[in-house]
mmCIF file of C-alpha atoms in Angstrom:
data_model
loop_
_atom_site.group_PDB
_atom_site.id
_atom_site.type_symbol
_atom_site.label_atom_id
_atom_site.label_comp_id
_atom_site.label_asym_id
_atom_site.label_seq_id
_atom_site.Cartn_x
_atom_site.Cartn_y
_atom_site.Cartn_z
ATOM 1 C CA UNK A 222 -2.617 -17.886 31.678
ATOM 2 C CA UNK A 223 -5.383 -16.533 33.851
ATOM 3 C CA UNK A 224 -4.905 -12.871 33.231
ATOM 4 C CA UNK A 225 -7.448 -11.608 30.573
ATOM 5 C CA UNK A 226 -5.102 -8.525 29.831
ATOM 6 C CA UNK A 227 -1.717 -10.517 29.549
ATOM 7 C CA UNK A 228 -0.583 -12.064 26.316
ATOM 8 C CA UNK A 229 2.487 -13.309 27.332
ATOM 9 C CA UNK A 230 3.515 -15.709 24.990
ATOM 10 C CA UNK A 231 6.090 -18.832 25.365
ATOM 11 C CA UNK A 232 8.885 -19.097 22.949
ATOM 12 C CA UNK A 233 7.004 -21.776 21.141
ATOM 13 C CA UNK A 234 4.012 -19.389 21.203
ATOM 14 C CA UNK A 235 5.706 -16.814 19.623
ATOM 15 C CA UNK A 236 7.362 -18.968 17.275
ATOM 16 C CA UNK A 237 3.706 -20.064 16.222
ATOM 17 C CA UNK A 238 2.194 -16.754 15.658
ATOM 18 C CA UNK A 239 4.999 -15.273 13.901
ATOM 19 C CA UNK A 240 4.784 -18.166 11.681
ATOM 20 C CA UNK A 241 0.696 -17.650 10.986
ATOM 21 C CA UNK A 242 1.725 -13.852 10.319
ATOM 22 C CA UNK A 243 3.890 -14.597 7.961
ATOM 23 C CA UNK A 244 1.645 -16.511 5.899
ATOM 24 C CA UNK A 245 -0.658 -14.297 6.230
ATOM 25 C CA UNK A 246 1.297 -11.169 5.167
ATOM 26 C CA UNK A 247 4.660 -12.317 3.998
ATOM 27 C CA UNK A 248 6.206 -9.941 7.248
ATOM 28 C CA UNK A 249 8.760 -11.600 9.246
ATOM 29 C CA UNK A 250 7.944 -11.363 13.226
ATOM 30 C CA UNK A 251 9.928 -13.033 16.047
ATOM 31 C CA UNK A 252 11.756 -12.458 19.252
ATOM 32 C CA UNK A 253 13.065 -8.893 18.573
ATOM 33 C CA UNK A 254 9.328 -8.025 18.036
ATOM 34 C CA UNK A 255 8.128 -9.549 21.287
ATOM 35 C CA UNK A 256 6.503 -6.453 22.800
ATOM 36 C CA UNK A 257 5.165 -5.448 19.695
ATOM 37 C CA UNK A 258 3.299 -8.925 19.270
ATOM 38 C CA UNK A 259 2.327 -9.263 22.625
ATOM 39 C CA UNK A 260 0.892 -5.949 23.026
ATOM 40 C CA UNK A 261 -1.716 -6.095 20.002
ATOM 41 C CA UNK A 262 -2.479 -10.005 20.996
ATOM 42 C CA UNK A 263 -3.182 -8.527 24.629
ATOM 43 C CA UNK A 264 -6.024 -6.474 22.760
ATOM 44 C CA UNK A 265 -7.608 -9.323 21.185
ATOM 45 C CA UNK A 266 -7.709 -11.509 24.447
ATOM 46 C CA UNK A 267 -9.606 -8.393 25.585
ATOM 47 C CA UNK A 268 -11.793 -7.828 22.568
ATOM 48 C CA UNK A 269 -12.454 -11.242 22.074
ATOM 49 C CA UNK A 270 -12.959 -11.900 25.966
ATOM 50 C CA UNK A 271 -10.134 -14.905 25.728
ATOM 51 C CA UNK A 272 -7.572 -15.131 28.186
ATOM 52 C CA UNK A 273 -4.928 -18.025 27.037
ATOM 53 C CA UNK A 274 -2.921 -18.373 23.417
ATOM 54 C CA UNK A 275 -4.038 -22.020 22.545
ATOM 55 C CA UNK A 276 -7.682 -20.673 22.560
ATOM 56 C CA UNK A 277 -7.195 -17.815 20.735
ATOM 57 C CA UNK A 278 -5.008 -19.354 18.176
ATOM 58 C CA UNK A 279 -8.060 -22.007 17.792
ATOM 59 C CA UNK A 280 -10.389 -19.315 17.283
ATOM 60 C CA UNK A 281 -8.039 -18.003 14.161
ATOM 61 C CA UNK A 282 -8.256 -21.317 12.717
ATOM 62 C CA UNK A 283 -11.817 -21.051 12.373
ATOM 63 C CA UNK A 284 -12.779 -17.612 12.746
ATOM 64 C CA UNK A 285 -12.158 -15.462 9.224
ATOM 65 C CA UNK A 286 -13.339 -11.919 10.896
ATOM 66 C CA UNK A 287 -10.684 -12.868 13.804
ATOM 67 C CA UNK A 288 -7.998 -13.641 11.462
ATOM 68 C CA UNK A 289 -8.473 -10.273 9.526
ATOM 69 C CA UNK A 290 -8.938 -8.343 12.495
ATOM 70 C CA UNK A 291 -5.499 -9.687 13.755
ATOM 71 C CA UNK A 292 -3.610 -8.907 10.206
ATOM 72 C CA UNK A 293 -5.028 -5.541 10.420
ATOM 73 C CA UNK A 294 -3.423 -4.653 13.620
ATOM 74 C CA UNK A 295 -0.086 -6.160 12.581
ATOM 75 C CA UNK A 296 0.312 -4.130 9.254
ATOM 76 C CA UNK A 297 1.928 -0.857 9.237
ATOM 77 C CA UNK A 298 0.479 2.261 8.079
ATOM 78 C CA UNK A 299 2.921 5.022 8.403
ATOM 79 C CA UNK A 300 2.388 7.665 5.013
ATOM 80 C CA UNK A 301 1.595 11.227 4.201
ATOM 81 C CA UNK A 302 0.395 12.876 1.448
ATOM 82 C CA UNK A 303 3.315 13.813 -1.511
ATOM 83 C CA UNK A 304 5.762 11.386 -0.090
ATOM 84 C CA UNK A 305 8.342 10.721 -2.454
ATOM 85 C CA UNK A 306 7.934 13.532 -4.565
ATOM 86 C CA UNK A 307 10.060 12.927 -7.241
ATOM 87 C CA UNK A 308 8.566 9.899 -7.950
ATOM 88 C CA UNK A 309 5.572 11.914 -8.801
ATOM 89 C CA UNK A 310 7.213 14.227 -10.890
ATOM 90 C CA UNK A 311 8.716 10.838 -12.687
ATOM 91 C CA UNK A 312 5.249 10.044 -13.309
ATOM 92 C CA UNK A 313 4.089 13.185 -15.151
ATOM 93 C CA UNK A 314 7.144 14.121 -16.517
ATOM 94 C CA UNK A 315 8.571 10.655 -17.800
ATOM 95 C CA UNK A 316 6.517 7.411 -17.440
ATOM 96 C CA UNK A 317 3.142 8.916 -18.786
ATOM 97 C CA UNK A 318 4.777 10.677 -22.018
ATOM 98 C CA UNK A 319 6.187 7.461 -22.533
ATOM 99 C CA UNK A 320 3.328 5.413 -22.103
ATOM 100 C CA UNK A 321 0.791 7.734 -24.220
ATOM 101 C CA UNK A 322 3.273 7.055 -27.753
ATOM 102 C CA UNK A 323 1.332 3.947 -28.135
ATOM 103 C CA UNK A 324 -2.199 5.167 -26.765
ATOM 104 C CA UNK A 325 -5.005 7.700 -28.309
ATOM 105 C CA UNK A 326 -6.773 10.042 -26.321
ATOM 106 C CA UNK A 327 -9.271 8.624 -24.199
ATOM 107 C CA UNK A 328 -7.388 5.384 -23.743
ATOM 108 C CA UNK A 329 -7.343 3.884 -20.457
ATOM 109 C CA UNK A 330 -4.067 4.357 -18.297
ATOM 110 C CA UNK A 331 -4.510 2.434 -14.805
ATOM 111 C CA UNK A 332 -2.063 3.159 -12.114
ATOM 112 C CA UNK A 333 -2.142 0.940 -8.883
ATOM 113 C CA UNK A 334 -1.131 2.108 -5.134
ATOM 114 C CA UNK A 335 -0.591 -1.212 -3.332
ATOM 115 C CA UNK A 336 -0.178 -1.193 -0.332
ATOM 116 C CA UNK A 337 -2.042 1.755 -0.029
ATOM 117 C CA UNK A 338 -2.447 2.566 3.884
ATOM 118 C CA UNK A 339 -4.957 4.926 4.588
ATOM 119 C CA UNK A 340 -5.297 6.349 1.346
ATOM 120 C CA UNK A 341 -2.717 9.389 1.284
ATOM 121 C CA UNK A 342 -0.488 7.903 -2.094
ATOM 122 C CA UNK A 343 -3.297 7.453 -4.160
ATOM 123 C CA UNK A 344 -5.018 10.557 -3.842
ATOM 124 C CA UNK A 345 -1.713 12.117 -4.032
ATOM 125 C CA UNK A 346 -1.257 10.677 -7.664
ATOM 126 C CA UNK A 347 -4.527 12.182 -8.091
ATOM 127 C CA UNK A 348 -3.955 15.684 -6.990
ATOM 128 C CA UNK A 349 -0.629 15.813 -8.829
ATOM 129 C CA UNK A 350 -2.113 14.361 -11.653
ATOM 130 C CA UNK A 351 -4.559 17.295 -11.719
ATOM 131 C CA UNK A 352 -1.652 19.962 -11.130
ATOM 132 C CA UNK A 353 1.234 18.505 -13.248
ATOM 133 C CA UNK A 354 0.079 16.520 -16.056
ATOM 134 C CA UNK A 355 -1.622 18.613 -18.889
ATOM 135 C CA UNK A 356 -3.236 15.761 -20.671
ATOM 136 C CA UNK A 357 -5.021 14.355 -17.684
ATOM 137 C CA UNK A 358 -8.269 15.057 -19.154
ATOM 138 C CA UNK A 359 -7.388 13.599 -22.934
ATOM 139 C CA UNK A 360 -7.140 10.054 -21.211
ATOM 140 C CA UNK A 361 -9.090 7.957 -18.915
ATOM 141 C CA UNK A 362 -7.059 7.802 -15.680
ATOM 142 C CA UNK A 363 -7.991 4.857 -13.122
ATOM 143 C CA UNK A 364 -6.258 4.714 -9.707
ATOM 144 C CA UNK A 365 -7.045 2.276 -7.617
ATOM 145 C CA UNK A 366 -5.411 1.705 -4.235
ATOM 146 C CA UNK A 367 -5.356 -1.910 -2.445
ATOM 147 C CA UNK A 368 -3.784 -2.714 1.095
ATOM 148 C CA UNK A 369 -3.997 -6.196 3.152
ATOM 149 C CA UNK A 370 -5.760 -4.049 5.988
ATOM 150 C CA UNK A 371 -9.614 -3.481 5.685
ATOM 151 C CA UNK A 372 -9.469 -1.125 8.175
ATOM 152 C CA UNK A 373 -7.607 1.221 6.608
ATOM 153 C CA UNK A 374 -9.357 0.855 3.351
ATOM 154 C CA UNK A 375 -12.177 2.200 4.810
ATOM 155 C CA UNK A 376 -10.715 5.182 6.208
ATOM 156 C CA UNK A 377 -8.851 5.500 2.689
ATOM 157 C CA UNK A 378 -12.980 5.676 1.615
ATOM 158 C CA UNK A 379 -13.783 8.433 3.937
ATOM 159 C CA UNK A 380 -10.886 10.451 3.270
ATOM 160 C CA UNK A 381 -10.382 12.297 6.404
ATOM 161 C CA UNK A 382 -7.117 13.287 7.389
ATOM 162 C CA UNK A 383 -4.862 15.036 9.927
ATOM 163 C CA UNK A 384 -2.627 17.928 9.947
ATOM 164 C CA UNK A 385 0.342 15.358 10.121
ATOM 165 C CA UNK A 386 -0.502 13.585 7.038
ATOM 166 C CA UNK A 387 -1.411 17.016 5.160
ATOM 167 C CA UNK A 388 1.764 18.520 6.310
ATOM 168 C CA UNK A 389 3.807 18.314 3.030
ATOM 169 C CA UNK A 390 0.864 19.471 0.997
ATOM 170 C CA UNK A 391 1.196 23.364 -0.279
ATOM 171 C CA UNK A 392 -1.604 25.641 1.319
ATOM 172 C CA UNK A 393 -3.162 26.201 -2.196
ATOM 173 C CA UNK A 394 -3.759 22.305 -2.647
ATOM 174 C CA UNK A 395 -5.371 21.735 0.509
ATOM 175 C CA UNK A 396 -7.949 24.470 -0.107
ATOM 176 C CA UNK A 397 -8.402 23.297 -3.552
ATOM 177 C CA UNK A 398 -8.697 19.481 -2.910
ATOM 178 C CA UNK A 399 -10.352 19.152 1.021
ATOM 179 C CA UNK A 400 -12.982 20.598 2.974
ATOM 180 C CA UNK A 401 -12.662 22.997 5.375
ATOM 181 C CA UNK A 402 -10.885 21.654 8.831
ATOM 182 C CA UNK A 403 -13.198 20.191 11.485
ATOM 183 C CA UNK A 404 -12.028 19.170 14.624
ATOM 184 C CA UNK A 405 -8.338 19.227 13.239
ATOM 185 C CA UNK A 406 -9.050 17.069 10.458
ATOM 186 C CA UNK A 407 -9.966 17.744 6.898
ATOM 187 C CA UNK A 408 -12.009 15.518 4.019
ATOM 188 C CA UNK A 409 -10.727 15.348 0.446
ATOM 189 C CA UNK A 410 -13.694 16.560 -1.827
ATOM 190 C CA UNK A 411 -16.419 14.178 -3.176
ATOM 191 C CA UNK A 412 -15.107 14.881 -7.028
ATOM 192 C CA UNK A 413 -11.710 12.789 -5.693
ATOM 193 C CA UNK A 414 -13.161 10.862 -3.412
ATOM 194 C CA UNK A 415 -15.315 9.526 -6.376
ATOM 195 C CA UNK A 416 -12.360 9.442 -8.824
ATOM 196 C CA UNK A 417 -10.172 6.630 -6.665
ATOM 197 C CA UNK A 418 -11.330 3.387 -5.674
ATOM 198 C CA UNK A 419 -10.017 1.093 -3.059
ATOM 199 C CA UNK A 420 -10.220 -2.627 -2.604
ATOM 200 C CA UNK A 421 -8.236 -5.297 -0.784
ATOM 201 C CA UNK A 422 -5.191 -7.082 -2.158
ATOM 202 C CA UNK A 423 -2.301 -9.182 -0.506
ATOM 203 C CA UNK A 424 1.117 -8.776 -2.263
ATOM 204 C CA UNK A 425 1.892 -12.524 -1.828
ATOM 205 C CA UNK A 426 -1.320 -13.708 -2.881
ATOM 206 C CA UNK A 427 -1.474 -14.059 -6.112
ATOM 207 C CA UNK A 428 -5.307 -14.478 -6.468
ATOM 208 C CA UNK A 429 -6.049 -11.230 -4.798
ATOM 209 C CA UNK A 430 -3.483 -9.467 -6.694
ATOM 210 C CA UNK A 431 -4.932 -10.823 -10.292
ATOM 211 C CA UNK A 432 -8.805 -9.841 -9.707
ATOM 212 C CA UNK A 433 -7.372 -6.392 -10.054
ATOM 213 C CA UNK A 434 -6.253 -6.923 -13.137
ATOM 214 C CA UNK A 435 -3.309 -5.551 -15.126
ATOM 215 C CA UNK A 436 -1.532 -2.029 -15.167
ATOM 216 C CA UNK A 437 0.414 0.361 -16.453
ATOM 217 C CA UNK A 438 2.248 1.967 -13.335
ATOM 218 C CA UNK A 439 2.224 0.612 -10.086
ATOM 219 C CA UNK A 440 3.606 1.882 -6.542
ATOM 220 C CA UNK A 441 4.797 -0.244 -4.157
ATOM 221 C CA UNK A 442 6.917 1.823 -1.848
ATOM 222 C CA UNK A 443 8.444 0.912 1.177
ATOM 223 C CA UNK A 444 6.675 -2.571 2.194
ATOM 224 C CA UNK A 445 8.971 -5.063 0.853
ATOM 225 C CA UNK A 446 11.650 -3.862 3.247
ATOM 226 C CA UNK A 447 9.953 -5.855 5.894
ATOM 227 C CA UNK A 448 10.016 -8.931 3.707
ATOM 228 C CA UNK A 449 12.467 -11.864 3.823
ATOM 229 C CA UNK A 450 14.116 -13.359 0.265
ATOM 230 C CA UNK A 451 11.173 -15.510 0.167
ATOM 231 C CA UNK A 452 8.364 -13.195 0.083
ATOM 232 C CA UNK A 453 10.348 -10.466 -1.546
ATOM 233 C CA UNK A 454 10.602 -13.194 -4.627
ATOM 234 C CA UNK A 455 7.048 -14.258 -4.285
ATOM 235 C CA UNK A 456 5.741 -10.693 -4.137
ATOM 236 C CA UNK A 457 7.787 -9.430 -6.967
ATOM 237 C CA UNK A 458 6.188 -12.184 -9.442
ATOM 238 C CA UNK A 459 3.256 -10.883 -8.043
ATOM 239 C CA UNK A 460 3.896 -7.755 -9.166
ATOM 240 C CA UNK A 461 5.108 -8.246 -12.518
ATOM 241 C CA UNK A 462 2.246 -10.270 -13.502
ATOM 242 C CA UNK A 463 0.169 -7.114 -12.852
ATOM 243 C CA UNK A 464 2.002 -4.945 -15.081
ATOM 244 C CA UNK A 465 1.435 -4.657 -18.311
ATOM 245 C CA UNK A 466 4.001 -4.841 -21.199
ATOM 246 C CA UNK A 467 5.931 -1.696 -20.695
ATOM 247 C CA UNK A 468 4.477 -0.862 -17.286
ATOM 248 C CA UNK A 469 6.537 0.587 -14.843
ATOM 249 C CA UNK A 470 7.279 -0.159 -11.137
ATOM 250 C CA UNK A 471 8.147 2.439 -8.798
ATOM 251 C CA UNK A 472 9.399 1.132 -5.022
ATOM 252 C CA UNK A 473 10.635 2.953 -1.896
ATOM 253 C CA UNK A 474 13.922 4.707 -2.378
ATOM 254 C CA UNK A 475 15.410 2.084 -0.147
ATOM 255 C CA UNK A 476 14.752 -0.646 -2.072
ATOM 256 C CA UNK A 477 15.853 -2.285 -5.521
ATOM 257 C CA UNK A 478 13.910 -4.947 -7.273
ATOM 258 C CA UNK A 479 17.348 -5.819 -9.268
ATOM 259 C CA UNK A 480 18.373 -7.304 -5.906
ATOM 260 C CA UNK A 481 15.139 -9.483 -6.205
ATOM 261 C CA UNK A 482 14.089 -10.136 -9.343
ATOM 262 C CA UNK A 483 15.877 -10.215 -12.622
ATOM 263 C CA UNK A 484 12.741 -10.063 -14.928
ATOM 264 C CA UNK A 485 12.807 -6.410 -15.012
ATOM 265 C CA UNK A 486 14.610 -3.601 -16.665
ATOM 266 C CA UNK A 487 15.884 -0.805 -14.730
ATOM 267 C CA UNK A 488 14.974 2.732 -16.041
ATOM 268 C CA UNK A 489 16.771 5.615 -14.807
ATOM 269 C CA UNK A 490 14.925 8.903 -15.467
ATOM 270 C CA UNK A 491 15.488 12.418 -14.573
ATOM 271 C CA UNK A 492 13.742 12.018 -11.408
ATOM 272 C CA UNK A 493 13.569 8.783 -10.579
ATOM 273 C CA UNK A 494 14.980 5.334 -11.181
ATOM 274 C CA UNK A 495 11.886 2.802 -11.614
ATOM 275 C CA UNK A 496 11.881 -0.978 -12.767
ATOM 276 C CA UNK A 497 9.906 -1.745 -16.223
ATOM 277 C CA UNK A 498 8.327 -4.899 -17.515
ATOM 278 C CA UNK A 499 9.997 -5.579 -20.974
ATOM 279 C CA UNK A 500 7.677 -4.925 -23.723
ATOM 280 C CA UNK A 501 6.196 -7.604 -25.482
ATOM 281 C CA UNK A 502 7.979 -8.905 -28.264
#
């Protein structure tokens, strides 16, 4: 392969790279996504000066930074503020009121957005609670966003968003929680940037999940649909282990934990159906 701008893969090479990406992310890639894969691989060839698959794949095995960069290139980061707003309503109207029946004012409540992409979901949770949960100041609410993609975590910490990401936020909230627009972007205010923390985690890697401790509510939306059955089961086990007893898991509207694992109880509230780790006995 002499053309450094080309990343045409043989069937065996495509299978090898797809297997590598599966081990790293739990996501399935293959022949149907050949164009998508080759485009991103061509970018890495150009960036590294490598022009053949064997040399590049050898580098992946020894260069942790390049492995991270390649994984970042293949993760999916489509999101926006107040996505699936009904679950945010469920959080403030049902989940938190139930959780605090066993808490005292001042106690910690931990909420995790994983994967969090560029931070819209984690910041949406913070804004929603400030606007809609009257007891938000009575408890120590800790919100953490995590993602396998280290590049999007940096963007989340920076907190700069374009009009598309903000399109579902009411204008009053944009003005209250974002700095004035500059170059078609608005930055979330410093108080909110400091109130939400971001750190890496991989849904199929138990160790990277475990370092974050346990949570009362986990939002894990619209990612399990990209996994195969084995990866979904592994991710479900890791999510179960990261929930405190009686903690809640919120999935995307097309996802159901009941088809993956029987360890969770199904809870149907006014605004949403969620999945709960059974209380301790």
